[in-house]
Amino acid sequence: MTNVVTETSSDLRVIGKSLPRVDAVGKLIGLTAYADDMELPNTLYCKLLRSHHPHARVLSIDTSAAKALDGVAAVITGEDLPIKYGIMPTSQDEHALENEKVRFVGDPVAAVAAVDEETALAACRLIKVEYEPLEAIESIEHALLAPSDEPIHDYAGPGNIHRMGALEFGDVDQGFENASHIREDVFFYEGNTHLPMEQHSAIATFVGDQLTLWSSTQNPHYVHRALARVFDMPMGHIRVVAAPHGGGFGGKSDPFSHEMAVCKLAMVTGRPVKCTLTREEVFYVHRGRHPVLMWVRTGVSNDGKILAMHFRTALDGGAYGSYGPASMLYTGALQTTTYNIPAYRFEGVRVFTNKAPCGPKRGHGTPQPRFALELHLDKIAEEIGLDPVELRRRNYVKPYTRTINHLRITSCGIEEVTDQVIEASGFLNRKRRLGHGMGFAISSYMCGAGLPIYWNKLPHSECIIQVNRGGVSLYCGATDIGQGSDTVLATVAAEQLGLQPTDIRITSGDTGLTPVDLGSYSSRVTFMAGNAALQAAHEMRNILVEAVAEKMECSPQEVMVGDGKIGELTFEEAATLAQEKLGVLATRGSYAPPPNIGGKFKASGVGPSPAYSYSAAVVDLDADPYSGEIQLNKVWLAHDIGRSINALAVKGQVEGGVYMGLSEAMMEGQLYRHGLHKQPSMLDYKSFTFFEMPEVDTFLVETVDLEGPYGAKEVGQGPLLPVIPAVASAVHDALGVWIDEVPITPDKIMRALDAKAKGREGRYGPKNFPKISYPSIVKVPPFDASSSPF
Amino acid sequence: MGSIGSHEVLRLSVNGRSHELLVKPYATLLEILREDLRLTGTKHGCEAGECGACVVLIDGAPQLSCLVLPGQINGSEVTTIEGVTNGSELHPVQQAFMDHGALQCGYCTPGMVLSSVALLESNPAPSREEIKEALSGNLCRCTGYASIIEAVEDAGRSMA
Amino acid sequence: MLRLPRFSYLRPESVAEAVQILSEYGDRARVVAGGTDLVPKMKRGQIEPEVVVGLGHLDELRQIRPTEDGGFEIGACVTLTEVVSNPILRSAYPGYVKAAGLVSSPALRNSGTIGGNLCVDTRCNYYDESYEWRKALGFCMKKDGDICRVAPASATCRAIASSDTAPAAISMNATVVLAGTNGKREVPVASLYQDDGQFYITKAADEILVSLRMPEPGEWKSSYVKVRSRGSIDFPLVGAAAAVRMNGSLVEACRIVITAVGPQPLDVSQAAEPLLGKAIDPAILEEVATDAAKPARPLDNADLSYVWRKRMTRRAIEQAIREAAEVA
Ligand SMILES: Cc1cc2nc3c(=O)[nH]c(=O)nc-3n(C[C@H](O)[C@H](O)[C@H](O)COP(=O)(O)OP(=O)(O)OC[C@H]3O[C@@H](n4cnc5c(N)ncnc54)[C@H](O)[C@@H]3O)c2cc1C
Ligand code: SF4
Ligand code: FES
Ligand code: FES
């Protein structure tokens, strides 16, 4: 790993070092108790009965035989949980248990609590549900037609349309008119899923009037809200604890049926109730990457400058709303954070289908358009005879500017990340031979959504630091899902207090103990919770420094902090001194993004972020001209991290992101057949093993963001993004065929090679984009520059 | 191996301690470890032999505990992640995983560590290809595998 | 957690006792060796025995010994790992040992046995699914239903022969020893299978596979090529075993067996005819492989498109012959 630092960091003691994660030991010795490892006395076990139909009315549910089974404590159905919920205010469309109609195979209709899982499963099989099947909608095209019987939902519409958007910035028609070259392309990105190693699990207790839920969730705060709504209880009587987490990637970001069910069953039975999903159920819970069809038209000038772009997307949302309204807008929002597009039109639609609901997966809504955009630019470059890197460089955004869609760009290492991978990989001087190829692509991602899911004026992240008898405790609602947020918070606090990260005891992701952090999504934690922790730690540092200064009779500026000492005193002595004077030592920090980082138009909530990270990738591969099989040789990935808080953790996020990007680029697909998930198992849903993963060379560019904690930006999602188009581009480089569809599997490559051999277009991908009646375009006036310096 | 009612008596040494357990013949070793012995360090991601999260060592060899029936292992010695540590001292493999950032969420980690321990016992200086081969049945969704390979190489060196 | 249905577990003292138990319980009993195939299938409700008869502890099934005719007899409960790490077997039967080493993952090979591998159930992605999934789709002929979901017009199940070692063993003309109520018999591995994914194995239900007999390798050189999406864990999408006997640079004899392209491994050796007496030349090899791949009938019940799998059959055959003959 190489670090390219644009500003020195010599006086930092723990920030940026390669230190182990603070939670490593417990995980390494098998002590860390993930949700399914928890066992409370007298626990009951829950299983959900799930729909066998993709789309059907529920006529009746008879639970009598299940209730009568020995060992069954309770059986509940939709009648017991009548209030709908959903992650977004506009998508309150899920019942924990459906008793009116089911919308995909796997939709839960009943839940059983019994003495063990075996009994609970047997009871589920005794529940009789009478269904009246309805037409099942399985594709975007099908969903766009008028339904033959009834739409999947009785809101939104028309038909099975969930959401639409149509925006224009700048004068697109004029842009195309001025263009000397215009190109159109169509792309498809198949859906895929997170496949966390840990299967979702939740355990609830109801004692007195206090409900407690431990769950493998990324967003305890939003689960908290959903529980309060569903149970019509004050939030103060509910505690949601994010259990140690076995992998999220976005898949544990929604409130889920099994969470609601264990809570209700705990209330009914008065006993703890646990539910752990099977792997098959995890595929049904899904909320993964949306399948997206895309059409893009771009006009460029003679010298390769983008003059206008028109981007259309159609998302297959599956059966429920979930984050869908945001997902849809994300397919159009971040094209502009990498390229200066002076005129931009976006039209998007999300449809409902009878499949497991889609939602956010690493990169939320942006890997699909990024794939399309980067390949589209490659094709334009080829057509106008310009080097693809050069074409991109001519259009790169500049730091401290506004995009046409009003997004505020601050620190921006897009040039530097490009330089790094281009130079290290030798991309420009690569030797050309059949079957070997290299591909280049870039991307950018947000450091946290600029707006919360529920619009309000509250902070996005809050943190409390307490120092007690020399011990430091940090409380923050942030949730460590493996990405290392506990380590980040500990490191930030340790740096301020002159300690080591392992000196900081972290309590996180517990709505009963910690102040709110909105959750582990949109790469927001380092930036937002990191800033909250920084503020709290800084205040604590001031308190300690002042106490010591007073004692040493010097000015606070003269008190040095570091290596476990505050001035002449040990940290513990200093803390005691301050505590003698002040009593409880507790400080707070909170963070909300600055205003004015985005626009003020309708739908402007999606896209703004206090900062953007930048990544560039080069992929080197061999592709077999007979079989289409791909051997990945190497990936170079440069990432503008702002500042790395923990080099080891950053490297891990880059490598993990590259891995996930490659795996979904080449084999992952959430496929359906006859209304059913085609391969709900870890054997049949393919993901990379050790063998497929190539070597990764990581380069960190530190642009030291002015607003990030110590200058840090995100790394959890960004590095995944450029990898996918870079694979497609490398395949084209190797074989001269375009695979305009993800995943890029050998059978698709073979089809494209066949076509080419027969003199047809050497391409595999969607032929055309469906006719969609998007709403009329909203022409957004330019950003009011007087409201912000840039 | 006797039986009492529908249950069977299973003699098993787990992490050096011998047990005589009354188990269901249809409970896999995974369930016996996690539910009867409460050794929840052994994880599970599929319970069908497809992910490697449940790997334990049976008589020194890594096996998928989700596929092992009690009747097949009477009298065997089982090592789980809880038995890898020497007192509170980390095994060199665990230490190397920690130092190299070879774990993130940690859910694949017990299986990875045990597969690595077994590899290094028989081959203290494995090549990268040998490491990949030995760990190829252990899936990880977080790390991208590179840091795990580095950790195993390093642990091999420190054990030599 | 995916759990097993209830059954009782019997531990016979000998193969004879095991046979005895099988004949007593008939369809209601199943033997288990490593359990790596049977256990997941039982968890998914595809196989529901009342009694599971353990074999792995029987020493008589765990031996590897040389035979009088210069070959080797490998006990049915020898694990795949034991075969892979046996240097003598490796040099005598490189194709077979390579196939054993390509079965799934290392941890699985530590439990999985060679006998279990020869008897491994056929696969189909309409069938290797949970009970709930199969119920949602509608059951199929192989279990609980009456039609084939992948080939509705087919009178028989077309589930895929998925043993990696079977084609390699067949290519070496290996035999198996079966023990039944009427004593032992030895049959060619090739005759163990038939063209029916449901009743894929020809041995009687109360017969136990005791050992695999590999004949003296003589001058035979062999290899096995496996096509799959990932380098580990996955079953074959196509498997091709080749055994060749060379006279200098000329091919004297050549056997080719392919698998995973239909319900049974297919001996397609007759297609090797043009190679005989000749040096391995790319053009002839291509002709042979194309011809040998003809009987392959992959369907849409496994990973990737069947068109691709069909084409890869040719490729795998070519590669297997090259590897066996040690030509680049
Ligand atoms: C994730 C996964 C991946 C796999 N990948 C592969 C692969 O790539 N290639 C491959 O070939 N297989 C694969 N398998 C299948 C299986 O694990 C192997 O074939 C293994 O060798 C089976 O051996 P076993 O001893 O575990 O069989 P068991 O499960 O014990 O038995 C398998 C079947 O054979 C019968 N049987 C076993 N021994 C005897 C005997 N001595 N006499 C009569 N009948 C017997 C059993 O009743 C059962 O029906 C995979 C399995 C899983 C779960
Ligand atoms: S081939 Fe047909 S009958 Fe056989 S398992 Fe598959 S669907 Fe069922
Ligand atoms: S839980 Fe055993 S292999 Fe996945
Ligand atoms: S560390 Fe999360 S799965 Fe490996």
Coordinates of N, CA and C in Angstrom, one line a residue, chain A residues 441-587:
Chain A
A441 N -11.2 2.8 -14.9 CA -12.5 3.5 -14.6 C -12.3 4.3 -13.3
I442 N -13.1 5.3 -13.1 CA -13.1 6.1 -11.9 C -14.4 6.2 -11.3
S443 N -14.5 6.8 -10.1 CA -15.8 6.9 -9.4 C -15.7 7.9 -8.3
S444 N -16.8 8.2 -7.7 CA -16.8 9.0 -6.5 C -18.0 8.5 -5.6
Y445 N -17.8 8.7 -4.3 CA -18.9 8.4 -3.4 C -19.1 9.4 -2.3
M446 N -20.2 9.3 -1.7 CA -20.5 10.3 -0.6 C -19.9 9.9 0.7
C447 N -19.7 10.9 1.6 CA -19.3 10.6 2.9 C -20.5 10.9 3.8
G448 N -21.5 10.1 3.6 CA -22.7 10.3 4.4 C -23.7 11.1 3.6
A449 N -25.0 10.7 3.7 CA -26.1 11.5 3.1 C -26.2 12.8 3.8
G450 N -26.4 13.8 3.1 CA -26.5 15.2 3.6 C -27.7 15.4 4.4
L451 N -28.7 14.6 4.1 CA -30.0 14.7 4.9 C -30.4 13.4 5.5
P452 N -31.0 13.5 6.7 CA -31.4 12.2 7.3 C -32.6 11.6 6.6
I453 N -33.0 10.4 6.9 CA -34.1 9.8 6.3 C -35.4 10.5 6.7
Y454 N -35.5 10.9 7.9 CA -36.6 11.7 8.4 C -36.1 13.1 8.5
W455 N -36.6 14.0 7.7 CA -36.1 15.4 7.7 C -36.4 16.0 9.0
N456 N -35.3 16.4 9.7 CA -35.5 17.2 10.9 C -34.2 18.0 11.2
K457 N -34.2 18.7 12.3 CA -33.0 19.6 12.5 C -32.1 19.0 13.5
L458 N -32.3 17.7 13.9 CA -31.5 17.1 14.9 C -30.1 16.7 14.3
P459 N -29.1 16.6 15.2 CA -27.8 16.1 14.7 C -27.9 14.7 14.1
H460 N -27.0 14.4 13.2 CA -27.0 13.1 12.6 C -26.2 12.1 13.4
S461 N -25.2 12.7 14.2 CA -24.4 11.8 15.0 C -24.2 12.5 16.3
E462 N -24.2 11.7 17.4 CA -24.0 12.3 18.7 C -23.1 11.4 19.5
C463 N -22.3 12.0 20.4 CA -21.3 11.2 21.1 C -21.1 11.8 22.5
I464 N -20.9 10.9 23.4 CA -20.6 11.3 24.8 C -19.3 10.7 25.2
I465 N -18.5 11.4 25.8 CA -17.2 10.8 26.4 C -17.3 11.1 27.9
Q466 N -17.0 10.0 28.6 CA -17.0 10.1 30.0 C -15.6 9.6 30.5
V467 N -15.0 10.4 31.4 CA -13.8 9.9 32.0 C -14.1 9.7 33.5
N468 N -13.8 8.5 33.9 CA -14.1 8.2 35.3 C -13.0 7.4 35.9
R469 N -12.4 8.0 37.0 CA -11.3 7.3 37.7 C -10.2 6.9 36.6
G470 N -10.0 7.8 35.7 CA -9.0 7.5 34.7 C -9.4 6.7 33.5
G471 N -10.5 6.1 33.6 CA -11.0 5.3 32.5 C -11.8 6.1 31.5
V472 N -11.6 5.9 30.2 CA -12.3 6.7 29.2 C -13.4 5.8 28.6
S473 N -14.6 6.3 28.6 CA -15.7 5.6 27.9 C -16.3 6.5 26.9
L474 N -16.5 5.9 25.7 CA -17.1 6.7 24.6 C -18.4 6.0 24.3
Y475 N -19.5 6.8 24.2 CA -20.8 6.3 23.9 C -21.3 7.0 22.6
C476 N -21.6 6.1 21.6 CA -22.1 6.7 20.4 C -23.0 5.6 19.7
G477 N -24.0 6.1 19.1 CA -25.0 5.2 18.5 C -24.5 4.5 17.2
A478 N -23.3 4.9 16.8 CA -22.8 4.3 15.5 C -22.7 2.8 15.7
T479 N -22.8 2.1 14.6 CA -22.8 0.6 14.7 C -21.6 0.0 13.9
D480 N -20.8 -0.7 14.6 CA -19.7 -1.4 13.9 C -20.2 -2.6 13.3
I481 N -20.2 -2.6 11.9 CA -20.7 -3.8 11.2 C -19.5 -4.6 10.6
G482 N -18.4 -4.3 11.2 CA -17.2 -5.0 10.7 C -16.3 -4.0 9.9
Q483 N -16.9 -2.8 9.6 CA -16.1 -1.8 8.8 C -15.1 -1.1 9.7
G484 N -15.3 -1.3 11.1 CA -14.3 -0.8 12.0 C -14.6 0.6 12.6
S485 N -15.9 0.9 12.7 CA -16.3 2.2 13.2 C -15.9 2.4 14.7
D486 N -16.0 1.3 15.5 CA -15.6 1.4 16.9 C -14.1 1.8 16.9
T487 N -13.3 1.3 16.0 CA -11.9 1.6 16.0 C -11.6 3.0 15.6
V488 N -12.4 3.5 14.6 CA -12.3 4.9 14.2 C -12.6 5.8 15.3
L489 N -13.7 5.6 16.0 CA -14.1 6.5 17.1 C -13.0 6.4 18.2
A490 N -12.5 5.2 18.5 CA -11.5 5.1 19.6 C -10.2 5.8 19.2
T491 N -9.9 5.7 17.9 CA -8.6 6.4 17.4 C -8.7 7.9 17.5
V492 N -9.9 8.4 17.1 CA -10.1 9.8 17.1 C -10.0 10.3 18.5
A493 N -10.7 9.6 19.4 CA -10.6 10.1 20.8 C -9.3 9.9 21.4
A494 N -8.6 8.8 21.1 CA -7.3 8.6 21.6 C -6.3 9.6 21.2
E495 N -6.4 10.0 19.9 CA -5.5 11.1 19.4 C -5.6 12.4 20.3
Q496 N -6.9 12.7 20.5 CA -7.1 13.9 21.3 C -6.6 13.8 22.7
L497 N -6.8 12.6 23.3 CA -6.5 12.5 24.7 C -5.1 12.0 25.0
G498 N -4.4 11.8 23.9 CA -3.0 11.3 24.1 C -2.9 9.9 24.6
L499 N -3.9 9.1 24.2 CA -3.9 7.7 24.6 C -3.8 6.8 23.4
Q500 N -3.9 5.5 23.7 CA -4.0 4.5 22.6 C -5.4 4.1 22.4
P501 N -5.8 3.7 21.2 CA -7.2 3.4 20.9 C -7.7 2.3 21.9
T502 N -6.9 1.4 22.2 CA -7.4 0.3 23.1 C -7.6 0.9 24.6
D503 N -7.2 2.1 24.8 CA -7.5 2.7 26.1 C -8.9 3.2 26.2
I504 N -9.6 3.3 25.1 CA -10.9 3.9 25.0 C -11.9 2.8 25.0
R505 N -12.8 2.8 26.0 CA -13.8 1.7 26.0 C -15.0 2.3 25.2
I506 N -15.4 1.5 24.2 CA -16.5 2.0 23.3 C -17.8 1.3 23.6
T507 N -18.8 2.1 23.8 CA -20.2 1.5 23.8 C -20.9 2.1 22.6
S508 N -21.3 1.3 21.7 CA -21.9 1.8 20.5 C -23.2 1.1 20.1
G509 N -24.0 1.7 19.3 CA -25.2 1.1 18.7 C -26.2 0.5 19.7
D510 N -26.4 1.3 20.7 CA -27.4 0.8 21.7 C -28.3 2.0 22.1
T511 N -29.5 2.0 21.6 CA -30.4 3.1 21.8 C -30.8 3.4 23.2
G512 N -30.5 2.4 24.1 CA -30.7 2.6 25.5 C -29.6 3.3 26.2
L513 N -28.4 3.2 25.7 CA -27.2 3.7 26.4 C -26.5 4.8 25.6
T514 N -26.6 4.8 24.3 CA -25.8 5.8 23.5 C -26.7 6.8 22.9
P515 N -26.1 8.0 22.7 CA -26.8 9.0 22.0 C -26.9 8.6 20.5
V516 N -27.8 9.2 19.8 CA -28.2 8.7 18.4 C -27.1 9.0 17.4
D517 N -26.9 7.9 16.7 CA -26.2 8.1 15.4 C -27.1 7.4 14.4
L518 N -27.3 8.0 13.2 CA -28.4 7.5 12.3 C -28.1 6.1 11.9
G519 N -26.9 5.7 11.8 CA -26.7 4.3 11.4 C -25.5 4.1 10.4
S520 N -25.2 2.9 10.2 CA -24.1 2.5 9.3 C -24.6 2.4 7.9
Y521 N -24.8 3.5 7.2 CA -25.2 3.5 5.8 C -24.7 4.7 5.2
S522 N -24.6 4.8 3.9 CA -24.1 5.9 3.1 C -22.7 6.4 3.5
S523 N -21.9 5.5 4.0 CA -20.5 5.8 4.4 C -20.5 7.0 5.3
R524 N -21.4 7.1 6.2 CA -21.5 8.3 7.0 C -20.7 8.3 8.3
V525 N -20.3 7.1 8.8 CA -19.9 7.0 10.2 C -18.6 7.7 10.5
T526 N -17.5 7.4 9.7 CA -16.3 8.1 10.0 C -16.4 9.6 9.9
F527 N -17.1 10.1 8.9 CA -17.2 11.5 8.8 C -18.0 12.1 9.9
M528 N -19.2 11.6 10.1 CA -20.2 12.2 11.0 C -19.9 11.8 12.4
A529 N -20.0 10.5 12.7 CA -19.7 10.1 14.1 C -18.3 10.5 14.5
G530 N -17.4 10.4 13.5 CA -16.0 10.8 13.8 C -15.9 12.2 14.2
N531 N -16.6 13.1 13.6 CA -16.6 14.5 14.0 C -17.3 14.7 15.3
A532 N -18.3 13.9 15.6 CA -19.0 14.0 16.9 C -18.0 13.6 18.0
A533 N -17.3 12.5 17.7 CA -16.3 12.0 18.7 C -15.2 13.0 18.9
L534 N -14.8 13.6 17.8 CA -13.7 14.5 17.8 C -14.1 15.7 18.7
Q535 N -15.3 16.2 18.5 CA -15.7 17.3 19.3 C -15.8 17.0 20.8
A536 N -16.3 15.8 21.1 CA -16.4 15.4 22.5 C -15.1 15.2 23.1
A537 N -14.2 14.6 22.4 CA -12.8 14.3 22.9 C -12.0 15.6 23.0
H538 N -12.3 16.5 22.1 CA -11.5 17.8 22.2 C -11.9 18.5 23.4
E539 N -13.2 18.5 23.7 CA -13.7 19.2 24.9 C -13.2 18.5 26.2
M540 N -13.1 17.2 26.2 CA -12.6 16.5 27.3 C -11.1 16.9 27.5
R541 N -10.4 16.9 26.4 CA -9.0 17.3 26.4 C -8.8 18.7 27.0
N542 N -9.7 19.6 26.6 CA -9.6 20.9 27.2 C -9.8 20.9 28.7
I543 N -10.8 20.1 29.2 CA -11.0 20.1 30.6 C -9.8 19.6 31.3
L544 N -9.2 18.5 30.8 CA -8.1 17.9 31.5 C -6.9 18.9 31.4
V545 N -6.7 19.5 30.3 CA -5.5 20.4 30.1 C -5.7 21.6 31.1
E546 N -6.9 22.1 31.2 CA -7.1 23.2 32.0 C -6.8 22.9 33.5
A547 N -7.3 21.7 33.9 CA -7.0 21.3 35.3 C -5.5 21.2 35.5
V548 N -4.8 20.6 34.6 CA -3.4 20.4 34.8 C -2.7 21.8 34.7
A549 N -3.1 22.6 33.8 CA -2.5 24.0 33.7 C -2.6 24.7 35.0
E550 N -3.8 24.6 35.6 CA -4.1 25.3 36.8 C -3.1 24.8 37.9
K551 N -3.0 23.5 38.0 CA -2.1 22.9 39.0 C -0.6 23.3 38.7
M552 N -0.2 23.2 37.4 CA 1.2 23.5 37.1 C 1.4 25.0 37.0
E553 N 0.4 25.7 37.1 CA 0.4 27.2 37.0 C 1.1 27.6 35.7
C554 N 0.6 27.1 34.7 CA 1.0 27.5 33.4 C -0.2 27.8 32.5
S555 N 0.1 28.2 31.3 CA -1.1 28.4 30.4 C -1.4 27.0 29.7
P556 N -2.7 26.8 29.4 CA -3.1 25.6 28.8 C -2.3 25.3 27.5
Q557 N -1.9 26.3 26.8 CA -1.1 26.0 25.6 C 0.2 25.3 25.9
E558 N 0.7 25.5 27.1 CA 2.0 24.9 27.4 C 1.9 23.4 27.8
V559 N 0.6 23.0 28.0 CA 0.4 21.6 28.5 C 0.4 20.7 27.3
M560 N 1.4 19.8 27.2 CA 1.5 18.8 26.1 C 0.7 17.6 26.4
V561 N 0.0 17.1 25.4 CA -0.8 15.9 25.5 C -0.3 14.8 24.7
G562 N 0.0 13.7 25.2 CA 0.4 12.6 24.4 C 1.1 11.5 25.2
D563 N 1.2 10.3 24.7 CA 1.9 9.2 25.3 C 1.4 8.9 26.7
G564 N 0.1 9.1 26.9 CA -0.5 8.8 28.2 C -0.3 9.9 29.2
K565 N 0.1 11.0 28.8 CA 0.4 12.1 29.8 C -0.4 13.4 29.3
I566 N -0.8 14.1 30.4 CA -1.3 15.4 30.2 C -0.3 16.3 30.9
G567 N 0.5 17.1 30.2 CA 1.5 17.8 30.9 C 2.5 16.9 31.6
E568 N 2.7 17.2 32.9 CA 3.6 16.4 33.7 C 2.9 15.1 34.2
L569 N 1.6 15.2 34.3 CA 0.8 14.2 35.0 C 0.4 13.1 34.0
T570 N 0.2 11.9 34.7 CA -0.3 10.8 33.9 C -1.8 11.1 33.6
F571 N -2.3 10.5 32.6 CA -3.7 10.7 32.2 C -4.6 10.5 33.4
E572 N -4.3 9.4 34.2 CA -5.1 9.1 35.3 C -5.1 10.2 36.4
E573 N -3.9 10.7 36.6 CA -3.7 11.8 37.6 C -4.5 13.0 37.2
A574 N -4.3 13.3 35.9 CA -5.0 14.5 35.4 C -6.5 14.4 35.5
A575 N -7.0 13.2 35.2 CA -8.4 12.9 35.3 C -8.9 13.1 36.7
T576 N -8.1 12.5 37.6 CA -8.5 12.6 39.0 C -8.6 14.1 39.5
L577 N -7.6 14.8 39.1 CA -7.5 16.2 39.4 C -8.8 16.9 38.9
A578 N -9.1 16.7 37.6 CA -10.3 17.4 37.1 C -11.6 16.9 37.7
Q579 N -11.6 15.6 38.1 CA -12.8 15.1 38.7 C -13.0 15.7 40.1
E580 N -11.9 15.9 40.8 CA -12.0 16.5 42.1 C -12.6 17.9 42.0
K581 N -12.3 18.5 40.9 CA -12.7 19.9 40.8 C -14.2 19.9 40.2
L582 N -14.5 19.1 39.3 CA -15.7 19.2 38.5 C -16.8 18.1 38.8
G583 N -16.4 17.1 39.5 CA -17.3 15.9 39.6 C -17.3 15.2 38.3
V584 N -18.5 14.7 37.9 CA -18.6 13.9 36.7 C -17.9 14.6 35.5
L585 N -17.1 13.8 34.8 CA -16.5 14.4 33.6 C -17.1 13.8 32.4
A586 N -17.9 14.6 31.8 CA -18.6 14.1 30.6 C -18.7 15.2 29.6
T587 N -18.3 14.8 28.4 CA -18.4 15.9 27.3 C -19.2 15.3 26.2

